[in-house]
Protein backbone atom coordinates (compact mmCIF):
# COMPACT_ATOMS: atom_id res chain seq x y z
CA MET A 1 18.12 47.44 -0.60
CA ASN A 2 15.50 45.33 -2.25
CA LEU A 3 13.59 43.80 0.67
CA LEU A 4 11.81 41.29 -1.57
CA ALA A 5 14.83 40.16 -2.91
CA ALA A 6 16.74 39.77 0.00
CA ALA A 7 13.81 38.06 2.26
CA PRO A 8 13.78 34.24 3.02
CA THR A 9 11.25 31.89 1.37
CA GLY A 10 9.94 28.61 1.42
CA PRO A 11 12.21 26.22 3.46
CA HIS A 12 14.63 29.17 4.71
CA LEU A 13 11.65 31.02 5.85
CA LEU A 14 10.83 28.25 8.20
CA ARG A 15 13.98 28.04 9.45
CA GLU A 16 14.11 31.61 10.23
CA LEU A 17 10.65 31.42 12.24
CA GLU A 18 11.68 27.87 14.20
CA GLN A 19 13.07 30.11 17.15
CA VAL A 20 9.62 31.82 17.06
CA VAL A 21 7.53 28.64 16.64
CA ALA A 22 9.98 27.43 19.88
CA VAL A 23 8.42 30.22 21.88
CA GLU A 24 5.11 30.53 20.81
CA LEU A 25 4.72 26.46 21.58
CA ASP A 26 6.07 27.07 25.64
CA ARG A 27 3.67 29.86 25.60
CA HIS A 28 0.77 27.75 24.06
CA LEU A 29 1.18 24.94 26.55
CA ALA A 30 1.51 27.20 29.45
CA VAL A 31 -1.82 28.74 28.97
CA ALA A 32 -3.93 25.67 26.96
CA LYS A 33 -6.12 24.13 29.79
CA GLU A 34 -6.58 20.34 29.82
CA TRP A 35 -10.00 19.42 29.69
CA PHE A 36 -12.16 16.25 29.04
CA PRO A 37 -14.75 15.83 26.20
CA HIS A 38 -16.64 13.20 28.22
CA GLU A 39 -17.49 15.68 30.69
CA TYR A 40 -19.85 17.50 28.62
CA VAL A 41 -21.50 14.38 26.74
CA PRO A 42 -25.23 13.91 28.23
CA TRP A 43 -24.26 10.07 28.31
CA SER A 44 -27.19 9.51 30.54
CA ALA A 45 -29.92 10.61 27.91
CA GLY A 46 -28.17 8.08 25.38
CA ARG A 47 -29.81 4.88 24.14
CA ASP A 48 -29.20 1.90 21.48
CA PHE A 49 -30.04 3.13 18.11
CA ASP A 50 -31.57 0.27 15.91
CA GLY A 51 -29.53 -1.71 13.80
CA VAL A 52 -27.37 -4.55 15.45
CA LEU A 53 -28.39 -3.67 19.34
CA GLY A 54 -32.25 -3.60 18.35
CA GLY A 55 -32.62 -0.03 19.65
CA GLU A 56 -34.95 2.77 18.33
CA ALA A 57 -34.39 4.44 15.24
CA TRP A 58 -33.49 8.14 15.30
CA THR A 59 -36.58 10.71 14.78
CA PRO A 60 -35.83 14.48 14.04
CA GLU A 61 -38.63 15.17 17.32
CA GLU A 62 -35.61 13.73 19.51
CA SER A 63 -33.38 16.40 18.96
CA ARG A 64 -33.19 19.20 21.48
CA LEU A 65 -31.20 21.53 19.07
CA THR A 66 -32.84 24.27 16.75
CA ASP A 67 -32.72 23.69 13.24
CA VAL A 68 -29.85 26.15 12.80
CA GLY A 69 -28.10 24.33 15.49
CA ARG A 70 -28.53 21.06 13.84
CA ILE A 71 -27.04 22.19 11.04
CA ALA A 72 -24.04 24.41 12.47
CA LEU A 73 -23.33 21.33 14.49
CA THR A 74 -23.21 18.98 11.76
CA LEU A 75 -21.11 21.19 9.55
CA ASN A 76 -18.61 21.79 12.51
CA LEU A 77 -18.47 17.84 13.09
CA LEU A 78 -17.75 17.19 9.06
CA THR A 79 -15.06 20.07 8.97
CA GLU A 80 -13.47 18.30 12.45
CA ASP A 81 -13.72 14.95 10.90
CA ASN A 82 -11.50 15.92 8.21
CA LEU A 83 -8.36 15.80 10.18
CA PRO A 84 -6.07 13.52 9.01
CA SER A 85 -5.88 15.54 5.44
CA TYR A 86 -5.24 18.68 7.35
CA HIS A 87 -2.59 16.66 9.60
CA TYR A 88 -0.97 16.02 6.14
CA GLU A 89 -0.67 19.15 4.66
CA ILE A 90 0.54 21.04 7.55
CA ALA A 91 2.96 18.13 8.13
CA ALA A 92 4.11 18.12 4.57
CA MET A 93 4.48 21.92 4.91
CA PHE A 94 6.48 22.47 8.30
CA GLY A 95 7.83 19.03 8.76
CA ARG A 96 7.64 16.44 11.71
CA ASP A 97 10.96 17.75 13.28
CA GLY A 98 12.04 20.34 16.03
CA ALA A 99 9.55 23.02 16.94
CA TRP A 100 7.73 22.93 14.02
CA GLY A 101 6.97 19.42 14.39
CA THR A 102 5.95 19.36 18.06
CA TRP A 103 3.51 21.75 17.10
CA VAL A 104 2.14 20.01 14.51
CA HIS A 105 1.64 17.04 16.76
CA ARG A 106 0.36 19.01 19.26
CA TRP A 107 -2.10 20.55 17.12
CA THR A 108 -3.66 17.48 15.73
CA ALA A 109 -4.19 15.90 19.24
CA GLU A 110 -6.00 18.92 19.97
CA GLU A 111 -8.10 19.60 16.76
CA GLY A 112 -8.73 15.59 17.40
CA ARG A 113 -10.34 16.34 20.66
CA HIS A 114 -13.03 18.66 19.14
CA GLY A 115 -14.02 15.76 16.71
CA ILE A 116 -14.50 13.54 19.27
CA ALA A 117 -16.12 15.68 21.64
CA ILE A 118 -18.97 16.66 19.03
CA ARG A 119 -19.62 13.60 17.89
CA ASP A 120 -19.94 11.88 21.37
CA TYR A 121 -22.35 14.52 21.87
CA LEU A 122 -24.78 14.15 19.35
CA MET A 123 -25.03 10.59 19.42
CA ALA A 124 -25.53 10.44 23.14
CA ALA A 125 -28.07 13.54 22.80
CA ARG A 126 -29.79 11.83 19.96
CA ALA A 127 -29.27 15.24 18.37
CA VAL A 128 -28.92 14.15 14.74
CA ASP A 129 -29.35 11.42 11.83
CA PRO A 130 -26.87 9.01 13.07
CA VAL A 131 -26.95 7.45 9.61
CA ALA A 132 -26.83 10.45 7.52
CA LEU A 133 -24.11 12.04 9.48
CA GLU A 134 -21.79 8.71 8.62
CA ARG A 135 -22.72 9.08 5.29
CA SER A 136 -22.02 12.45 4.94
CA ARG A 137 -18.51 11.90 6.65
CA MET A 138 -17.46 8.97 4.50
CA GLU A 139 -18.16 11.06 1.46
CA HIS A 140 -16.18 14.15 2.60
CA MET A 141 -13.09 12.24 3.64
CA GLU A 142 -12.86 10.53 0.67
CA ALA A 143 -12.90 13.64 -1.35
CA GLY A 144 -9.79 14.39 0.97
CA TYR A 145 -8.66 18.25 1.09
CA GLN A 146 -6.14 20.26 -0.87
CA GLY A 147 -5.87 23.89 0.65
CA ASP A 148 -4.86 26.83 -1.48
CA HIS A 149 -1.47 28.44 -1.62
CA MET A 150 -0.21 24.72 -0.04
CA ASP A 151 3.19 25.62 -1.86
CA ASN A 152 3.84 28.73 0.01
CA PRO A 153 4.53 28.77 3.62
CA LEU A 154 3.69 32.19 4.06
CA HIS A 155 0.29 31.59 2.69
CA VAL A 156 -0.56 28.68 5.00
CA ILE A 157 0.76 31.21 7.65
CA ALA A 158 -1.69 33.63 6.97
CA TYR A 159 -4.58 31.08 6.14
CA VAL A 160 -4.43 29.45 9.14
CA THR A 161 -4.66 32.67 11.10
CA PHE A 162 -7.63 33.60 9.70
CA GLN A 163 -9.44 30.19 9.55
CA GLU A 164 -8.46 29.48 13.25
CA LEU A 165 -10.54 32.76 14.31
CA ALA A 166 -13.37 31.89 11.80
CA THR A 167 -13.81 28.21 13.34
CA ARG A 168 -13.41 30.00 16.51
CA VAL A 169 -16.34 32.20 16.22
CA SER A 170 -18.39 29.67 14.29
CA HIS A 171 -18.30 27.07 17.13
CA ARG A 172 -18.85 29.88 19.88
CA ASN A 173 -21.81 31.27 17.73
CA SER A 174 -23.27 27.86 17.18
CA GLY A 175 -23.28 27.22 20.82
CA ARG A 176 -25.07 30.20 21.43
CA THR A 177 -27.79 29.56 18.90
CA CYS A 178 -28.20 25.95 19.26
CA GLY A 179 -31.11 25.56 21.94
CA ASP A 180 -28.97 23.47 24.33
CA PRO A 181 -26.63 24.92 27.22
CA ILE A 182 -24.71 21.61 27.53
CA ALA A 183 -23.82 21.96 24.07
CA GLU A 184 -23.29 25.66 24.36
CA GLN A 185 -20.56 24.86 27.14
CA LEU A 186 -18.85 22.06 25.02
CA LEU A 187 -18.37 24.39 21.99
CA ALA A 188 -17.15 27.17 24.23
CA LYS A 189 -14.12 24.91 25.19
CA VAL A 190 -13.62 23.92 21.41
CA ALA A 191 -13.74 27.72 20.63
CA THR A 192 -11.16 28.49 23.44
CA ASP A 193 -8.48 25.81 22.02
CA GLU A 194 -9.52 27.46 18.52
CA ASN A 195 -8.61 30.90 19.79
CA LEU A 196 -5.46 29.86 21.07
CA HIS A 197 -4.66 28.37 17.35
CA MET A 198 -5.30 31.63 16.16
CA VAL A 199 -2.93 33.55 18.44
CA PHE A 200 -0.36 30.99 18.03
CA TYR A 201 -0.51 31.55 13.94
CA ARG A 202 -0.73 35.11 14.38
CA ASN A 203 2.04 35.55 16.38
CA LEU A 204 4.17 33.52 13.75
CA LEU A 205 2.44 36.10 11.14
CA ARG A 206 3.85 38.87 12.59
CA ALA A 207 7.19 37.70 13.17
CA ALA A 208 6.99 36.74 9.07
CA PHE A 209 6.08 40.66 8.27
CA GLU A 210 9.46 41.53 10.23
CA ILE A 211 11.46 38.87 8.25
CA ALA A 212 9.68 39.53 4.84
CA PRO A 213 7.23 42.16 5.03
CA ASP A 214 6.36 42.46 1.08
CA GLN A 215 5.56 38.53 1.06
CA ALA A 216 3.75 38.46 3.83
CA MET A 217 1.25 41.37 2.49
CA ARG A 218 1.23 39.46 -0.56
CA ALA A 219 0.23 36.38 1.52
CA VAL A 220 -2.51 38.34 3.64
CA THR A 221 -3.99 39.93 0.78
CA ASP A 222 -4.24 36.96 -1.13
CA MET A 223 -6.08 34.74 1.73
CA VAL A 224 -7.89 37.33 2.69
CA THR A 225 -9.68 38.18 -1.04
CA ASP A 226 -9.89 34.45 -1.49
CA PHE A 227 -10.74 33.00 1.88
CA ARG A 228 -12.75 29.51 1.90
CA MET A 229 -13.86 27.83 5.00
CA PRO A 230 -11.50 24.37 5.09
CA GLY A 231 -15.16 22.48 4.73
CA HIS A 232 -15.98 24.63 1.63
CA GLY A 233 -15.78 20.92 -0.03
CA ILE A 234 -18.59 19.14 1.96
CA SER A 235 -21.81 18.05 -0.19
CA GLY A 236 -24.40 20.54 0.62
CA PHE A 237 -21.65 22.90 2.27
CA GLU A 238 -23.52 26.31 0.34
CA ARG A 239 -27.14 25.43 1.11
CA ALA A 240 -26.32 24.97 4.98
CA ALA A 241 -23.96 28.30 4.28
CA VAL A 242 -26.74 30.14 4.04
CA LYS A 243 -28.98 28.96 6.73
CA LEU A 244 -26.21 29.38 9.01
CA ALA A 245 -25.78 33.07 7.79
CA VAL A 246 -29.20 34.03 8.04
CA GLY A 247 -29.45 32.52 11.40
CA GLY A 248 -26.47 34.70 12.77
CA VAL A 249 -23.86 31.68 13.03
CA TYR A 250 -21.38 32.88 10.61
CA ASN A 251 -22.32 35.61 7.91
CA LEU A 252 -20.45 38.65 5.79
CA PRO A 253 -20.65 40.81 8.76
CA ILE A 254 -19.30 38.22 11.15
CA HIS A 255 -16.51 37.78 8.81
CA GLN A 256 -15.72 41.14 8.22
CA ASN A 257 -15.98 42.28 11.73
CA ASP A 258 -14.96 39.13 13.84
CA VAL A 259 -12.38 37.74 11.65
CA LEU A 260 -10.74 39.96 9.15
CA LEU A 261 -10.63 43.15 10.77
CA PRO A 262 -9.46 41.82 14.26
CA VAL A 263 -6.11 40.52 12.91
CA LEU A 264 -5.16 42.90 10.50
CA ARG A 265 -5.45 45.65 13.34
CA ASN A 266 -3.47 43.30 15.99
CA LEU A 267 -0.91 43.15 13.09
CA LYS A 268 -1.27 46.69 11.99
CA VAL A 269 -1.32 45.79 8.57
CA MET A 270 -2.68 49.08 7.25
CA GLU A 271 0.22 51.43 9.61
CA ARG A 272 3.34 49.50 8.41
CA THR A 273 6.09 51.68 6.87
CA ASP A 274 8.22 48.84 5.93
CA LEU A 275 6.87 47.86 3.13
CA GLY A 276 8.49 47.87 -0.64
CA PRO A 277 6.46 48.15 -4.01
CA GLU A 278 5.27 44.76 -4.29
CA GLY A 279 4.22 45.12 -0.77
CA GLU A 280 2.56 48.78 -1.11
CA LYS A 281 0.73 46.88 -4.23
CA ALA A 282 -0.88 44.03 -2.38
CA ARG A 283 -1.77 46.31 0.55
CA GLU A 284 -3.57 48.90 -1.93
CA GLU A 285 -5.55 45.53 -3.29
CA LEU A 286 -6.62 44.31 -0.20
CA ALA A 287 -7.90 48.05 0.82
CA VAL A 288 -9.85 47.75 -2.28
CA PHE A 289 -11.21 45.02 -1.31
CA LEU A 290 -11.96 45.46 1.94
CA GLY A 291 -14.06 48.34 0.64
CA GLY A 292 -16.14 46.38 -1.37
CA LEU A 293 -16.44 43.76 1.44
CA ASN A 294 -18.24 46.17 3.63
CA THR A 295 -20.58 47.45 1.65
CA GLN A 296 -21.75 43.65 0.78
CA ALA A 297 -21.84 43.06 4.83
CA THR A 298 -23.97 46.49 5.23
CA ARG A 299 -26.59 45.17 2.37
CA PHE A 300 -26.85 41.54 3.82
CA GLU A 301 -26.98 42.63 7.33
CA GLU A 302 -29.88 45.31 6.41
CA ARG A 303 -31.89 42.47 4.47
CA ARG A 304 -31.22 39.97 7.37
CA LEU A 305 -32.91 42.26 10.04
CA ALA A 306 -35.49 43.17 7.30
CA LEU A 307 -36.33 39.27 7.01
CA GLU A 308 -36.13 39.04 11.00
CA ALA A 309 -38.64 41.56 11.44
CA ARG A 310 -41.33 40.32 8.70
CA LYS A 311 -40.95 36.79 10.69
CA ALA A 312 -41.56 38.41 13.87
CA ALA A 313 -44.34 40.52 12.71
CA ASN A 314 -46.39 37.08 11.05
CA ARG A 315 -46.06 35.69 14.62
CA VAL A 316 -47.85 38.17 16.32
């Protein structure tokens, strides 16, 4: 039997997964905990900015965040800001009706909470330049967002599985390195939401492997080997990403060990015995890529630790 030919694709696959979506939606709603952004915002520290209200202009010295923390929270917020584009993409792919539609809107509502919370914190704490932040938001949102492989449902499910976990890791590490316990608590809440989103999509991807193993394997390989964070289009993203990599927020070792490998192990991708020739070919490509990535990640970590050692020596 040719599994590749028999397996459903496109809208047919989405219909096949509808019942799984319904089950996962019920599970998500049962475990997701309600929380309120305003509880994690230091409102009493806020005061008027310059402009219409005649307050005080922002200065860098006011920020309680570390340099890495300020860059991380700004990048995280700008990524969250593009939610309208993300909603459009997944609503166009998954639809607005039935369990799929209910999930799309619930996911959007939860993601919207993240942007609200981070922005309110940054403004009340006077942690970043509000003028520069708004200009960056306008520029980023005007550019829009076009995801990779958005014409293929399986590729989208595979991508968001890895992306939600990557976002969870990025938020959590941003909190740990930002230098402010309030921000760390806030980002821990955001990270918890992102982890639940990852579990939802990962469980869908597992179900897709049972329905269409070869196509699912190809989707996973394509998304792993060509992965990009959704904020890659932000102006200055590459420079900021380098600083976050060196600062331990998100880098190759973290991407490999905390994002890619946990998902692949959970799905038992390398242990599957139901793949046809096309699926085996995709898995071989994945194995070769992971081998190369491990070499790059090891070299990066060696250089990063050496740099930290030199900095520590210079401070003595």
